[in-house]
Amino acid sequence: MVKIELEDNAKNGRFVLYEDAAKAGEMTFYRNGDDTITIDHTNVGEAFGGKGYGKQLVKAAISFARSSNIKIAPECPFVKAVFDKDDTLQDIKA
């Protein structure tokens, strides 16, 4: 079973993806004021590659941004590539 947990201390945070009990990946961010987060790093463990976990982390961040009415500045190359390929994400891109 896959689950994603959000850790957020109002300055920075991360989305952590678990496969069963094992940490499979994470995406880190920092806040730019009250209305923007910058995603600066995404990492999925080598043993968990090829399962779409990176994309799931991005989807979790998108859901968080939309529900919190904030924008995402995609600094991480992986996240930037996802945003560049999907026109439906332009409403939350900073």
Coordinates of C-alpha atoms in Angstrom, one line a residue:
M1 CA 0.0 0.0 0.0
V2 CA 1.3 3.5 -0.9
K3 CA 0.6 6.5 1.3
I4 CA 1.9 10.1 1.2
E5 CA 2.3 12.2 4.3
L6 CA 2.8 15.9 4.5
E7 CA 5.2 17.4 7.0
D8 CA 4.9 21.2 7.1
N9 CA 6.3 23.6 9.7
A10 CA 5.2 26.8 8.0
K11 CA 8.7 27.6 6.8
N12 CA 9.5 24.4 4.8
G13 CA 8.2 20.9 4.5
R14 CA 8.2 17.7 2.6
F15 CA 5.9 15.1 1.1
V16 CA 7.1 11.6 2.1
L17 CA 5.9 8.6 0.1
Y18 CA 5.8 5.2 1.8
E19 CA 5.3 1.8 0.2
D20 CA 4.0 -0.3 3.0
A21 CA 6.2 0.7 5.9
A22 CA 9.3 1.6 3.8
K23 CA 10.1 5.2 2.9
A24 CA 10.2 5.1 -0.9
G25 CA 10.6 8.8 -1.7
E26 CA 10.2 12.4 -0.8
M27 CA 9.7 15.9 -2.2
T28 CA 11.0 18.9 -0.3
F29 CA 9.8 22.5 -0.4
Y30 CA 10.2 25.9 1.2
R31 CA 7.7 28.7 1.6
N32 CA 8.0 32.1 -0.2
G33 CA 5.6 34.1 1.9
D34 CA 2.1 33.0 2.5
D35 CA 1.1 32.2 -1.0
T36 CA 3.9 30.3 -2.7
I37 CA 5.9 27.1 -2.1
T38 CA 9.1 26.3 -4.0
I39 CA 9.6 22.6 -4.6
D40 CA 13.4 22.2 -4.6
H41 CA 14.0 18.5 -4.6
T42 CA 12.3 15.2 -5.5
N43 CA 13.9 11.8 -4.8
V44 CA 12.6 8.3 -5.2
G45 CA 14.8 5.4 -3.9
E46 CA 16.5 3.3 -6.5
A47 CA 14.6 0.2 -5.3
F48 CA 11.3 2.0 -5.9
G49 CA 12.0 3.4 -9.4
G50 CA 9.7 2.9 -12.3
K51 CA 6.5 2.9 -10.3
G52 CA 5.4 6.5 -10.9
Y53 CA 6.1 7.6 -7.3
G54 CA 7.7 10.8 -8.4
K55 CA 4.6 11.8 -10.3
Q56 CA 2.5 10.8 -7.3
L57 CA 4.5 13.2 -5.1
V58 CA 3.9 16.0 -7.6
K59 CA 0.2 15.2 -7.6
A60 CA 0.1 15.4 -3.8
A61 CA 1.8 18.8 -4.0
I62 CA -0.7 20.0 -6.6
S63 CA -3.6 18.9 -4.5
F64 CA -2.1 20.6 -1.4
A65 CA -1.5 23.9 -3.4
R66 CA -5.0 23.9 -4.8
S67 CA -6.7 23.2 -1.5
S68 CA -4.5 25.8 0.3
N69 CA -5.0 28.4 -2.5
I70 CA -1.2 28.8 -3.0
K71 CA 1.1 28.7 -6.0
I72 CA 4.0 26.3 -6.8
A73 CA 7.4 27.5 -8.0
P74 CA 8.9 24.4 -9.6
E75 CA 12.7 24.7 -8.9
C76 CA 13.3 20.9 -9.0
P77 CA 14.0 19.8 -12.6
F78 CA 11.6 16.8 -12.3
V79 CA 8.8 19.0 -11.1
K80 CA 9.6 21.7 -13.7
A81 CA 9.4 19.1 -16.5
V82 CA 5.9 17.9 -15.2
F83 CA 4.7 21.5 -15.1
D84 CA 6.1 22.3 -18.6
K85 CA 4.3 19.3 -20.1
D86 CA 0.9 19.9 -18.6
D87 CA -1.0 23.1 -19.5
T88 CA -3.7 22.4 -16.8
L89 CA -1.1 23.2 -14.1
Q90 CA -0.5 26.8 -15.2
D91 CA -3.1 28.2 -12.8
I92 CA -0.9 27.2 -9.8
K93 CA 2.5 27.8 -11.3
A94 CA 4.3 30.8 -9.7

